[in-house]
Short mmCIF file of C-alpha atoms in Angstrom, two decimals:
data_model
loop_
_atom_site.label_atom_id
_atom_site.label_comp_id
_atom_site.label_asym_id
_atom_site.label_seq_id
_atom_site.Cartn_x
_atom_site.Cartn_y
_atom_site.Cartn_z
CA UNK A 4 117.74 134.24 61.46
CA UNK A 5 120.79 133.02 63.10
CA UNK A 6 120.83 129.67 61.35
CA UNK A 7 123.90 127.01 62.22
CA UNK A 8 125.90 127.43 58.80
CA UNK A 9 125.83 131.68 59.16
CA UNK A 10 127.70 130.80 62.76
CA UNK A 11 130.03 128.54 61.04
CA UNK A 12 131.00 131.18 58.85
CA UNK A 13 130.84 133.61 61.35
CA UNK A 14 133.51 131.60 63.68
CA UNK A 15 135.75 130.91 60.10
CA UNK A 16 135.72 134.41 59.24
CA UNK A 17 136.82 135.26 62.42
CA UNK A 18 139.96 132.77 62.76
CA UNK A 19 140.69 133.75 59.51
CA UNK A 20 141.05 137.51 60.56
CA UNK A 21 142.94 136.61 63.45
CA UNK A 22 145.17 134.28 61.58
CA UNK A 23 145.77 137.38 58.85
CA UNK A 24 146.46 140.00 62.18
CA UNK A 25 148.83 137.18 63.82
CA UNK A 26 150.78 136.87 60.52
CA UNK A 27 150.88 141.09 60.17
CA UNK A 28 152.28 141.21 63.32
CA UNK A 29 154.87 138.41 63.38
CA UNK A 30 158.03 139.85 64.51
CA UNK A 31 156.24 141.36 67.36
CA UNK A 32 154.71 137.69 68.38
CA UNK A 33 158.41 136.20 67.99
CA UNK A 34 160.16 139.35 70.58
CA UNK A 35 157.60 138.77 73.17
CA UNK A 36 157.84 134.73 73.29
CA UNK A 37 160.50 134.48 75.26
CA UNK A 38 158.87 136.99 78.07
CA UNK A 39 155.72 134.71 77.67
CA UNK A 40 157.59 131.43 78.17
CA UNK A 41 159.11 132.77 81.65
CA UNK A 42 155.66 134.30 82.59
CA UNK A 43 153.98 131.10 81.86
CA UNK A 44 157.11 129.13 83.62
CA UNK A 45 158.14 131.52 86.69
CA UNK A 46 153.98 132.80 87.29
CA UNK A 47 151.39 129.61 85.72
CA UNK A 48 153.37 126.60 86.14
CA UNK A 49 154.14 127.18 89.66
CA UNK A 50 150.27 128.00 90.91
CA UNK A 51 149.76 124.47 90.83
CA UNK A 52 151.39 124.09 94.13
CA UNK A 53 148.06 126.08 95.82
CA UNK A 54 146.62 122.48 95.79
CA UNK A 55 149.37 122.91 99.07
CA UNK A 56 147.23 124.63 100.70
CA UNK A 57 144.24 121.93 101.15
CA UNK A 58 146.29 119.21 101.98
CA UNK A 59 148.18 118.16 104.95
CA UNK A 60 151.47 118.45 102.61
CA UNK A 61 154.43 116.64 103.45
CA UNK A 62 157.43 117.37 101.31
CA UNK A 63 158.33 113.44 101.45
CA UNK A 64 154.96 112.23 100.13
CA UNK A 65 154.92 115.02 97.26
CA UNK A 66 151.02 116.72 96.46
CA UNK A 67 149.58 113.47 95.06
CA UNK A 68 150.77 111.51 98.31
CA UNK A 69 149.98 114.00 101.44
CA UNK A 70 146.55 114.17 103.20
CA UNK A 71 143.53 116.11 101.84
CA UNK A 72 142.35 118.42 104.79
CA UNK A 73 140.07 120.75 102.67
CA UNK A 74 139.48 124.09 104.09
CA UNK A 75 140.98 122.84 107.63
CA UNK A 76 144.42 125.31 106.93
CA UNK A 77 142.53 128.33 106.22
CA UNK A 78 140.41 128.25 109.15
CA UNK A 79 143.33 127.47 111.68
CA UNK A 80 145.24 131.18 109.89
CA UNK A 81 141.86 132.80 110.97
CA UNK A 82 142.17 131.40 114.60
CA UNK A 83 146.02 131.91 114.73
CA UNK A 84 146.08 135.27 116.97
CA UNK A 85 149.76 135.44 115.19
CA UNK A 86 148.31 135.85 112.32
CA UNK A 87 145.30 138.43 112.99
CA UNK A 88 148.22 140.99 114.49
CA UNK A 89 150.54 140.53 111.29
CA UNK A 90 147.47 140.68 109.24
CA UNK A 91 146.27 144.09 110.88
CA UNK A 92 150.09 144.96 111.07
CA UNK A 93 150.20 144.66 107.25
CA UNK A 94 147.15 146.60 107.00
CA UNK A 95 148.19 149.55 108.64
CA UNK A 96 151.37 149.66 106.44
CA UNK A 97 149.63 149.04 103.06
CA UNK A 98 147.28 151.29 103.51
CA UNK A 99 149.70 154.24 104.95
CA UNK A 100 152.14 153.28 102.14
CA UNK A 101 149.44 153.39 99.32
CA UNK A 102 148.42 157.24 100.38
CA UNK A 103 151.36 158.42 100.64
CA UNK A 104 152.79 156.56 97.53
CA UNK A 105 150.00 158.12 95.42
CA UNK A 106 150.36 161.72 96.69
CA UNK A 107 154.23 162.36 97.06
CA UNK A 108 155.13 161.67 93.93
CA UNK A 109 152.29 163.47 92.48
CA UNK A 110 153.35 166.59 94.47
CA UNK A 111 156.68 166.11 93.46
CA UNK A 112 156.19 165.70 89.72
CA UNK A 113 154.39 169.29 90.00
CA UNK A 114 157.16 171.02 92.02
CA UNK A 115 159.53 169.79 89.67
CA UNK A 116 157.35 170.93 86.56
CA UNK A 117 157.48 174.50 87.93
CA UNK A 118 161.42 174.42 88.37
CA UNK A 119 162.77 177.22 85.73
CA UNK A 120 166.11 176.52 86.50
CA UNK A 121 166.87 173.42 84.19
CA UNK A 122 170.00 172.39 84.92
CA UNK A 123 168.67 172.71 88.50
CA UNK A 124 166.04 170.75 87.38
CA UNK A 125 167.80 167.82 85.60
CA UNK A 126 169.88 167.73 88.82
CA UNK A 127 167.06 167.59 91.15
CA UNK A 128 165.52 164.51 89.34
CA UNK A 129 169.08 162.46 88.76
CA UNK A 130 169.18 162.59 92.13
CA UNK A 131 165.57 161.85 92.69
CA UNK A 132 165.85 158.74 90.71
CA UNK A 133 168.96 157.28 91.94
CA UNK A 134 167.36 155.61 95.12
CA UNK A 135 165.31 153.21 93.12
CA UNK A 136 168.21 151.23 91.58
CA UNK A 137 169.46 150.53 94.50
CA UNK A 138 168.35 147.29 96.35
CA UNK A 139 167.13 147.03 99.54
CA UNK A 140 170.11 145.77 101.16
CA UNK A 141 172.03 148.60 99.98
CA UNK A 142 169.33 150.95 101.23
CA UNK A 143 168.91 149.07 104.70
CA UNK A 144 172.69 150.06 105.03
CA UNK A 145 172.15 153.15 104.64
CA UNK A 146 168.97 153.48 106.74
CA UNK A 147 171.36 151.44 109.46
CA UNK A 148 174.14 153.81 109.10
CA UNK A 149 172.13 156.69 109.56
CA UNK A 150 170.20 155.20 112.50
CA UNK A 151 173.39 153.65 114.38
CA UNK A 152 173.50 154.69 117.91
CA UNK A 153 176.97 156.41 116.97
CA UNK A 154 175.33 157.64 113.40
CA UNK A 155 174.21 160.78 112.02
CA UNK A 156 170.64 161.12 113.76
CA UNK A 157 172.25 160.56 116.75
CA UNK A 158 175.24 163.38 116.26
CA UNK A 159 172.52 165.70 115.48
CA UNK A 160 169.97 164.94 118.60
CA UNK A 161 173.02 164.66 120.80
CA UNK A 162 174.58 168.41 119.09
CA UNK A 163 171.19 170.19 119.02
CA UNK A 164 168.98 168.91 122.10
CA UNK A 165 171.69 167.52 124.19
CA UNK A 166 170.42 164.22 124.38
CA UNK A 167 172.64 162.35 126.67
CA UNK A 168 171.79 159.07 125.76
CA UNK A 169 171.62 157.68 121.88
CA UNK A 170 168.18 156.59 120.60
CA UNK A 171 168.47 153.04 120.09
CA UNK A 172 165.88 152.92 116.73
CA UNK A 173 165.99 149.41 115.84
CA UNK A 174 165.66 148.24 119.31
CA UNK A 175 162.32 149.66 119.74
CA UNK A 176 159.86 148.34 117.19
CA UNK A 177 157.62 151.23 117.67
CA UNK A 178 159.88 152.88 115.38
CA UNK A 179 160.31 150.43 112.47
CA UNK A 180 157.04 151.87 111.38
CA UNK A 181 157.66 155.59 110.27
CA UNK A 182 161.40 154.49 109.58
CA UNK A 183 159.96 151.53 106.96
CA UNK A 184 157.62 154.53 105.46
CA UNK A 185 159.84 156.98 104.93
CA UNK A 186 162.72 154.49 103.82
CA UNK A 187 160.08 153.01 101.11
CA UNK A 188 158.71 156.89 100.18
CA UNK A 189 162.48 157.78 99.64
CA UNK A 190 163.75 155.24 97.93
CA UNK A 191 160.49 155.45 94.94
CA UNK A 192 159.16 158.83 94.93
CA UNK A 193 161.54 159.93 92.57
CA UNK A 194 160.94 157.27 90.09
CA UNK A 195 157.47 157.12 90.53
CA UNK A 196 157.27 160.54 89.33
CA UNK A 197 158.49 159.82 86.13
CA UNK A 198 154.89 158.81 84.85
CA UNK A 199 153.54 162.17 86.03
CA UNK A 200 156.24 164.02 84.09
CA UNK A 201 155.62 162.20 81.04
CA UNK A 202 152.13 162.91 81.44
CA UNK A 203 152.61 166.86 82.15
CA UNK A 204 154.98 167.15 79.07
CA UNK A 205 151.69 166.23 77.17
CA UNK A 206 149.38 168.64 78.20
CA UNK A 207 148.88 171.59 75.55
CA UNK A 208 151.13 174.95 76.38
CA UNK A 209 148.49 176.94 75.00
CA UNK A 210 146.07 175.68 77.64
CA UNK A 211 148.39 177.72 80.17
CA UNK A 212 148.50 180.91 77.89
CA UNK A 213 145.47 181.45 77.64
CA UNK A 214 144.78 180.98 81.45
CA UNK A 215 147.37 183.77 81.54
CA UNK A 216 145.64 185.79 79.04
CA UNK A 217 142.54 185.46 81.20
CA UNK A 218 144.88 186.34 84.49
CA UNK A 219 144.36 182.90 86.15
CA UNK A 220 147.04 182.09 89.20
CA UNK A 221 149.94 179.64 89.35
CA UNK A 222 147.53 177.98 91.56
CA UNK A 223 144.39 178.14 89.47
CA UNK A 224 146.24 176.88 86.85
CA UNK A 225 147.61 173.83 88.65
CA UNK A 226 143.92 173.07 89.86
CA UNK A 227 141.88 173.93 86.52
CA UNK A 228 144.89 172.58 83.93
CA UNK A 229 148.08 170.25 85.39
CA UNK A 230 145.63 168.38 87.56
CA UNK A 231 142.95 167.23 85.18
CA UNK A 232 145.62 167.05 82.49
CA UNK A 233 147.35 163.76 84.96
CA UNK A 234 144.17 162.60 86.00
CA UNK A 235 143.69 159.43 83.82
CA UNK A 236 147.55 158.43 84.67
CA UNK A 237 146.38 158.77 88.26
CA UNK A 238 143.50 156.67 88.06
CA UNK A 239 145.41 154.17 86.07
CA UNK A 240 147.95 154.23 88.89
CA UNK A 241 145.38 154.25 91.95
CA UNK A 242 143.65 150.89 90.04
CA UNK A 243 147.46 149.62 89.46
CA UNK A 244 148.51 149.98 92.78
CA UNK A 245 145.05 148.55 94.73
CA UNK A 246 147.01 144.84 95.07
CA UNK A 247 149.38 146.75 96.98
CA UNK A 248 147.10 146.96 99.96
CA UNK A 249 147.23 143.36 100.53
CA UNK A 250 151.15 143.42 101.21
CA UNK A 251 153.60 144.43 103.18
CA UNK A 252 156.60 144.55 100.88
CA UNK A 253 158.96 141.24 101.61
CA UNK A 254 162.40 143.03 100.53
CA UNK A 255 162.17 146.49 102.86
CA UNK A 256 160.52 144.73 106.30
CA UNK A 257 163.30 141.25 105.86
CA UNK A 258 166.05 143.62 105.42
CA UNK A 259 165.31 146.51 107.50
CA UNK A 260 163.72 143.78 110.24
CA UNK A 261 166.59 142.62 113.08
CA UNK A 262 166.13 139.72 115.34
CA UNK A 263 165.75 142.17 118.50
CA UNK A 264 161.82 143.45 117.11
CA UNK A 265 160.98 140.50 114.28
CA UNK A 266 158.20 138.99 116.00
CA UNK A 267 156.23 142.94 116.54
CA UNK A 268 157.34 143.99 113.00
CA UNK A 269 156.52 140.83 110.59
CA UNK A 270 154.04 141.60 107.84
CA UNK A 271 152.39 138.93 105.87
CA UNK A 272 154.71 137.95 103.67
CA UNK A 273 157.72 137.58 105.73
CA UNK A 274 155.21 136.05 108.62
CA UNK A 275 154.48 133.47 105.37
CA UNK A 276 158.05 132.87 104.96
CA UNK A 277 158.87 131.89 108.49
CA UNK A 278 156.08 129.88 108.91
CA UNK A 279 155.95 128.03 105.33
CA UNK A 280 159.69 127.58 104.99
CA UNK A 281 161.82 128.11 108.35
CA UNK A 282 159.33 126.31 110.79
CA UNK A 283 158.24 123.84 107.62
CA UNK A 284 154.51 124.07 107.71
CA UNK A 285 154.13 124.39 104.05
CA UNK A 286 150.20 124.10 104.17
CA UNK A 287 149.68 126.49 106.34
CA UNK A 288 152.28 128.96 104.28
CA UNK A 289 150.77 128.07 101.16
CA UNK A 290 147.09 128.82 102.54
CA UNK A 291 148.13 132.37 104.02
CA UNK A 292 149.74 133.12 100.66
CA UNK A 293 146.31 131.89 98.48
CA UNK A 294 144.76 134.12 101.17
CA UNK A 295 146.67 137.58 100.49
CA UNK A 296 146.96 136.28 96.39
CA UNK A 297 142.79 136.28 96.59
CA UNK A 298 142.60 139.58 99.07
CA UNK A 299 144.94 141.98 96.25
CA UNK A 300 142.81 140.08 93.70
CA UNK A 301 139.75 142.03 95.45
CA UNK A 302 141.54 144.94 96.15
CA UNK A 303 142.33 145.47 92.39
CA UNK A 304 139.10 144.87 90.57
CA UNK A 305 137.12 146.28 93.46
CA UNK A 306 138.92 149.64 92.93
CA UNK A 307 138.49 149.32 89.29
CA UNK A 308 134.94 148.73 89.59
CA UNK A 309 134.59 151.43 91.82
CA UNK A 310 135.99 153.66 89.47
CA UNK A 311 134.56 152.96 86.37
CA UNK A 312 131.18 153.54 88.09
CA UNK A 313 132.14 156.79 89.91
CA UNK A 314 134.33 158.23 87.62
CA UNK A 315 133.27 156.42 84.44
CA UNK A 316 136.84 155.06 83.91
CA UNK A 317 138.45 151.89 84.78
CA UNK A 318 141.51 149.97 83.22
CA UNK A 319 138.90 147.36 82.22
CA UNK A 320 134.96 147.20 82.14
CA UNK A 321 132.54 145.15 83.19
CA UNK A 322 129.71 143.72 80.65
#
Protein backbone atom coordinates (compact mmCIF):
# COMPACT_ATOMS: atom_id res chain seq x y z
CA UNK A 1 0.00 0.00 0.00
CA UNK A 2 1.15 3.33 -1.04
CA UNK A 3 1.00 4.87 2.41
CA UNK A 4 2.08 8.85 2.86
CA UNK A 5 5.59 8.21 4.65
CA UNK A 6 6.74 5.42 1.64
CA UNK A 7 6.04 8.70 -0.81
CA UNK A 8 8.03 10.83 1.43
CA UNK A 9 10.80 8.61 1.10
CA UNK A 10 10.17 7.97 -2.27
CA UNK A 11 10.40 11.93 -3.22
CA UNK A 12 13.80 12.10 -0.64
CA UNK A 13 15.38 9.31 -2.28
CA UNK A 14 14.86 10.77 -5.39
CA UNK A 15 16.34 14.45 -4.68
CA UNK A 16 18.93 12.76 -3.11
CA UNK A 17 19.91 10.86 -6.39
CA UNK A 18 19.60 13.85 -8.31
CA UNK A 19 21.56 15.91 -5.90
CA UNK A 20 24.47 12.93 -6.06
CA UNK A 21 24.14 13.01 -10.33
CA UNK A 22 24.22 17.04 -10.20
CA UNK A 23 27.38 16.92 -8.00
CA UNK A 24 29.03 13.93 -10.51
CA UNK A 25 28.52 16.06 -13.17
CA UNK A 26 29.61 19.50 -11.95
CA UNK A 27 31.99 20.85 -14.38
CA UNK A 28 29.58 20.04 -17.06
CA UNK A 29 26.64 22.12 -15.09
CA UNK A 30 29.27 25.11 -14.61
CA UNK A 31 30.34 25.12 -18.92
CA UNK A 32 26.77 25.17 -19.90
CA UNK A 33 25.58 28.13 -17.40
CA UNK A 34 26.56 30.71 -19.24
CA UNK A 35 24.63 29.30 -22.58
CA UNK A 36 21.61 28.86 -20.14
CA UNK A 37 21.75 32.42 -18.76
CA UNK A 38 21.57 33.91 -22.49
CA UNK A 39 18.86 31.29 -23.44
CA UNK A 40 16.87 32.18 -20.47
CA UNK A 41 17.77 36.12 -21.13
CA UNK A 42 17.77 36.45 -25.14
CA UNK A 43 14.60 33.43 -25.53
CA UNK A 44 12.33 33.41 -21.77
CA UNK A 45 12.68 36.80 -20.54
CA UNK A 46 11.64 38.41 -23.64
CA UNK A 47 8.21 36.17 -24.27
CA UNK A 48 6.70 38.25 -21.81
CA UNK A 49 6.14 40.91 -24.31
CA UNK A 50 3.29 38.38 -26.13
CA UNK A 51 0.98 39.99 -23.46
CA UNK A 52 1.58 42.75 -26.71
CA UNK A 53 -0.39 41.06 -28.57
CA UNK A 54 -3.86 41.37 -26.51
CA UNK A 55 -3.58 44.78 -25.77
CA UNK A 56 -3.98 47.91 -27.66
CA UNK A 57 -0.08 48.59 -26.83
CA UNK A 58 1.22 51.91 -26.89
CA UNK A 59 4.94 52.20 -26.44
CA UNK A 60 4.28 55.47 -24.18
CA UNK A 61 1.92 53.76 -21.71
CA UNK A 62 4.31 50.56 -21.42
CA UNK A 63 2.21 46.78 -21.12
CA UNK A 64 0.74 47.55 -17.69
CA UNK A 65 -0.67 51.02 -19.03
CA UNK A 66 -2.10 50.25 -22.76
CA UNK A 67 -5.67 48.92 -23.44
CA UNK A 68 -6.70 45.24 -23.07
CA UNK A 69 -8.40 44.29 -26.48
CA UNK A 70 -8.33 40.44 -25.97
CA UNK A 71 -8.44 38.44 -29.06
CA UNK A 72 -9.51 41.73 -31.14
CA UNK A 73 -5.63 41.73 -32.96
CA UNK A 74 -5.75 38.25 -34.01
CA UNK A 75 -8.98 38.38 -35.65
CA UNK A 76 -8.25 41.72 -37.60
CA UNK A 77 -4.60 39.49 -39.11
CA UNK A 78 -7.29 36.91 -40.25
CA UNK A 79 -9.39 39.66 -42.04
CA UNK A 80 -6.26 41.59 -43.28
CA UNK A 81 -6.28 40.33 -47.11
CA UNK A 82 -2.40 41.55 -46.70
CA UNK A 83 -1.91 39.16 -44.57
CA UNK A 84 -3.79 35.94 -46.11
CA UNK A 85 -1.43 36.55 -49.49
CA UNK A 86 1.92 36.78 -47.34
CA UNK A 87 0.61 34.00 -45.30
CA UNK A 88 -0.05 31.70 -48.46
CA UNK A 89 3.14 33.40 -49.97
CA UNK A 90 5.12 31.97 -47.01
CA UNK A 91 3.48 28.77 -47.45
CA UNK A 92 4.41 28.08 -50.78
CA UNK A 93 8.10 28.87 -49.92
CA UNK A 94 8.29 26.79 -46.69
CA UNK A 95 6.95 24.08 -47.99
CA UNK A 96 9.07 24.12 -51.46
CA UNK A 97 12.14 24.93 -49.31
CA UNK A 98 11.52 22.05 -46.76
CA UNK A 99 11.42 19.29 -49.82
CA UNK A 100 14.00 20.31 -51.40
CA UNK A 101 16.13 21.02 -48.22
CA UNK A 102 15.54 17.40 -47.11
CA UNK A 103 16.35 15.71 -50.45
CA UNK A 104 19.42 17.68 -51.96
CA UNK A 105 21.53 17.29 -49.42
CA UNK A 106 20.64 13.77 -48.94
CA UNK A 107 21.46 13.13 -52.64
CA UNK A 108 24.45 14.94 -52.30
CA UNK A 109 25.88 13.28 -49.20
CA UNK A 110 25.50 9.90 -51.36
CA UNK A 111 27.20 11.22 -54.54
CA UNK A 112 29.89 12.39 -52.53
CA UNK A 113 30.17 8.97 -50.55
CA UNK A 114 30.72 7.21 -53.90
CA UNK A 115 33.57 9.74 -55.00
CA UNK A 116 36.93 7.44 -55.18
CA UNK A 117 38.93 10.19 -55.99
CA UNK A 118 39.71 11.72 -52.45
CA UNK A 119 41.46 14.57 -52.98
CA UNK A 120 38.65 15.17 -55.51
CA UNK A 121 36.53 14.49 -52.86
CA UNK A 122 37.87 16.72 -50.02
CA UNK A 123 37.80 19.41 -52.75
CA UNK A 124 34.32 18.91 -53.77
CA UNK A 125 33.04 19.33 -50.12
CA UNK A 126 35.47 22.53 -49.11
CA UNK A 127 33.83 23.99 -51.67
CA UNK A 128 30.46 22.66 -50.83
CA UNK A 129 30.69 24.07 -47.42
CA UNK A 130 32.01 27.42 -48.03
CA UNK A 131 28.55 29.04 -48.92
CA UNK A 132 27.20 28.61 -45.47
CA UNK A 133 29.63 30.96 -43.67
CA UNK A 134 28.86 33.46 -45.60
CA UNK A 135 25.96 35.85 -44.61
CA UNK A 136 23.25 36.74 -46.51
CA UNK A 137 24.33 40.05 -47.50
CA UNK A 138 27.39 38.69 -48.89
CA UNK A 139 25.38 36.08 -50.75
CA UNK A 140 22.63 38.66 -51.97
CA UNK A 141 25.76 40.32 -53.66
CA UNK A 142 26.54 37.72 -55.27
CA UNK A 143 23.06 36.58 -56.35
CA UNK A 144 22.85 40.57 -57.50
CA UNK A 145 26.01 40.40 -59.37
CA UNK A 146 25.13 37.47 -61.15
CA UNK A 147 21.59 38.68 -61.93
CA UNK A 148 22.61 42.41 -62.96
CA UNK A 149 21.20 43.33 -66.24
CA UNK A 150 24.99 43.74 -67.40
CA UNK A 151 25.96 40.37 -65.25
CA UNK A 152 26.83 36.96 -66.06
CA UNK A 153 23.22 35.44 -66.79
CA UNK A 154 22.75 38.08 -68.95
CA UNK A 155 26.29 37.67 -71.05
CA UNK A 156 25.31 34.16 -71.43
CA UNK A 157 21.43 34.58 -72.67
CA UNK A 158 22.59 37.51 -74.74
CA UNK A 159 25.94 35.10 -76.25
CA UNK A 160 23.90 31.88 -76.64
CA UNK A 161 20.12 32.84 -77.59
CA UNK A 162 20.72 36.29 -78.78
CA UNK A 163 18.53 37.90 -76.50
CA UNK A 164 18.47 41.48 -77.42
CA UNK A 165 17.20 42.83 -74.44
CA UNK A 166 18.63 41.96 -70.68
CA UNK A 167 16.24 40.15 -68.31
CA UNK A 168 15.56 42.51 -65.68
CA UNK A 169 15.24 39.61 -62.61
CA UNK A 170 14.64 41.68 -59.70
CA UNK A 171 12.17 43.82 -61.40
CA UNK A 172 9.79 41.12 -61.93
CA UNK A 173 8.75 39.46 -58.69
CA UNK A 174 7.68 36.40 -60.45
CA UNK A 175 11.20 35.56 -60.34
CA UNK A 176 12.25 36.20 -56.72
CA UNK A 177 10.72 32.83 -56.16
CA UNK A 178 13.01 30.16 -57.90
CA UNK A 179 15.95 32.76 -57.47
CA UNK A 180 15.21 32.80 -53.34
CA UNK A 181 15.13 28.73 -53.70
CA UNK A 182 17.96 28.10 -55.38
CA UNK A 183 19.99 30.98 -53.55
CA UNK A 184 18.84 29.26 -50.06
CA UNK A 185 19.52 25.40 -51.61
CA UNK A 186 23.07 26.74 -52.60
CA UNK A 187 24.12 28.45 -49.97
CA UNK A 188 23.19 25.09 -47.23
CA UNK A 189 23.25 22.01 -49.15
CA UNK A 190 26.71 21.59 -48.65
CA UNK A 191 26.66 21.96 -44.98
CA UNK A 192 23.65 20.24 -44.47
CA UNK A 193 25.24 17.26 -45.79
CA UNK A 194 27.64 17.04 -43.24
CA UNK A 195 25.14 15.08 -40.89
CA UNK A 196 24.56 12.52 -43.66
CA UNK A 197 28.31 11.96 -44.01
CA UNK A 198 28.81 11.49 -40.47
CA UNK A 199 26.09 9.16 -40.49
CA UNK A 200 27.39 7.05 -43.68
CA UNK A 201 30.96 6.85 -42.12
CA UNK A 202 29.07 4.74 -39.45
CA UNK A 203 27.50 2.21 -41.28
CA UNK A 204 29.45 -1.27 -41.16
CA UNK A 205 31.89 -1.90 -44.43
CA UNK A 206 31.19 -5.40 -44.16
CA UNK A 207 27.49 -4.77 -44.75
CA UNK A 208 28.67 -3.70 -48.41
CA UNK A 209 30.99 -6.83 -48.86
CA UNK A 210 28.92 -9.07 -48.39
CA UNK A 211 26.24 -7.45 -50.71
CA UNK A 212 29.14 -7.82 -53.14
CA UNK A 213 29.75 -11.31 -52.27
CA UNK A 214 26.07 -11.93 -52.97
CA UNK A 215 26.49 -9.71 -56.44
CA UNK A 216 24.08 -6.93 -55.30
CA UNK A 217 24.33 -3.47 -57.56
CA UNK A 218 25.73 -0.04 -56.69
CA UNK A 219 22.14 0.67 -56.71
CA UNK A 220 20.81 -2.18 -54.63
CA UNK A 221 23.22 -1.40 -52.29
CA UNK A 222 22.35 2.27 -51.90
CA UNK A 223 18.57 1.20 -51.51
CA UNK A 224 18.99 -2.06 -49.21
CA UNK A 225 22.27 -0.54 -47.07
CA UNK A 226 23.25 3.54 -47.29
CA UNK A 227 19.58 4.37 -47.14
CA UNK A 228 18.33 2.55 -44.09
CA UNK A 229 21.77 3.02 -42.57
CA UNK A 230 20.77 7.37 -42.61
CA UNK A 231 17.34 6.79 -41.93
CA UNK A 232 17.06 7.71 -38.18
CA UNK A 233 19.33 11.01 -38.97
CA UNK A 234 16.64 11.69 -41.55
CA UNK A 235 13.79 11.37 -39.43
CA UNK A 236 15.52 13.30 -36.76
CA UNK A 237 16.06 15.99 -39.39
CA UNK A 238 12.45 15.83 -41.08
CA UNK A 239 10.98 16.29 -37.14
CA UNK A 240 13.86 19.11 -36.70
CA UNK A 241 13.08 20.94 -39.57
CA UNK A 242 8.86 20.78 -39.33
CA UNK A 243 9.01 24.61 -37.57
CA UNK A 244 10.51 25.51 -40.71
CA UNK A 245 7.23 25.37 -42.54
CA UNK A 246 5.85 28.17 -40.65
CA UNK A 247 8.60 30.70 -42.01
CA UNK A 248 9.84 32.30 -44.61
CA UNK A 249 13.44 32.94 -43.65
CA UNK A 250 13.83 36.89 -42.53
CA UNK A 251 17.69 37.18 -43.63
CA UNK A 252 17.43 35.71 -47.53
CA UNK A 253 13.76 37.48 -48.55
CA UNK A 254 15.03 41.28 -46.55
CA UNK A 255 18.21 41.05 -48.35
CA UNK A 256 17.49 39.57 -51.59
CA UNK A 257 13.92 41.73 -51.47
CA UNK A 258 14.31 45.45 -53.40
CA UNK A 259 11.81 48.17 -53.06
CA UNK A 260 10.68 47.67 -56.87
CA UNK A 261 8.72 43.91 -55.87
CA UNK A 262 8.57 44.18 -51.70
CA UNK A 263 4.99 44.36 -51.39
CA UNK A 264 4.46 40.77 -53.94
CA UNK A 265 7.52 39.12 -52.28
CA UNK A 266 7.09 39.74 -48.29
CA UNK A 267 6.82 36.56 -46.26
CA UNK A 268 5.68 36.56 -42.74
CA UNK A 269 8.33 37.59 -40.98
CA UNK A 270 9.50 40.49 -42.88
CA UNK A 271 5.52 41.37 -43.47
CA UNK A 272 5.79 41.28 -39.26
CA UNK A 273 8.62 43.57 -39.32
CA UNK A 274 7.10 46.28 -41.43
CA UNK A 275 4.02 46.23 -39.84
CA UNK A 276 5.18 45.83 -36.00
CA UNK A 277 8.15 48.15 -36.25
CA UNK A 278 8.25 50.51 -39.49
CA UNK A 279 4.43 51.39 -39.57
CA UNK A 280 4.41 51.04 -35.42
CA UNK A 281 1.50 48.76 -34.85
CA UNK A 282 3.21 46.70 -32.32
CA UNK A 283 -0.04 44.67 -31.38
CA UNK A 284 -0.79 43.70 -34.41
CA UNK A 285 3.14 42.60 -35.06
CA UNK A 286 3.28 40.96 -31.89
CA UNK A 287 -0.08 38.92 -32.61
CA UNK A 288 1.13 37.76 -36.22
CA UNK A 289 4.40 36.68 -34.60
CA UNK A 290 2.43 34.57 -31.48
CA UNK A 291 0.54 33.34 -34.57
CA UNK A 292 3.53 31.78 -36.73
CA UNK A 293 5.47 31.02 -32.95
CA UNK A 294 2.09 28.69 -32.23
CA UNK A 295 1.73 27.42 -36.14
CA UNK A 296 5.83 25.89 -36.14
CA UNK A 297 4.85 24.82 -32.60
CA UNK A 298 2.17 22.49 -34.50
CA UNK A 299 4.17 21.84 -37.28
CA UNK A 300 6.93 20.28 -35.04
CA UNK A 301 5.14 18.01 -32.64
CA UNK A 302 2.54 17.18 -35.26
CA UNK A 303 5.34 15.69 -37.44
CA UNK A 304 6.79 14.04 -34.48
CA UNK A 305 3.64 12.52 -33.57
CA UNK A 306 3.10 11.46 -36.88
CA UNK A 307 6.15 9.70 -36.92
CA UNK A 308 6.41 7.98 -33.89
CA UNK A 309 3.04 6.39 -34.81
CA UNK A 310 3.92 5.53 -38.46
CA UNK A 311 7.31 4.80 -38.19
CA UNK A 312 7.54 4.01 -34.47
CA UNK A 313 10.18 6.77 -33.95
CA UNK A 314 9.95 10.26 -32.86
CA UNK A 315 12.55 12.66 -31.12
CA UNK A 316 10.15 12.49 -28.14
CA UNK A 317 7.04 10.28 -27.14
CA UNK A 318 3.92 10.74 -26.07
CA UNK A 319 2.54 8.96 -22.69
Amino acid sequence: MDTPIKRNAAEKSHRGSFRRKLAKQRSLCIAILPALVIVIIFSYFPMYGIIAAFQNFKITKGYAGSEWVGLKNFTDIFRNRDFVRVFGYTMQISVTRYILGLAIPVAFALMLNELMNKPFKRIVQTMSYLPHFFSWVIVAGFVYRFLDPDGALNGLLKSLFNVKRPVQFFGNAGYFYPILIISEIWKSTGFSAIIYLAALSGIDPTLYEAAGIDGASKMRKIIHITLPGIMPTFITIVILNAGSLATGGFDSVFNLQNRLIRSDTNVLETYIYQMGLANMKYSFGVAAGLFQGLLASFFLLSTNFLSQRVLGKGIFKYD
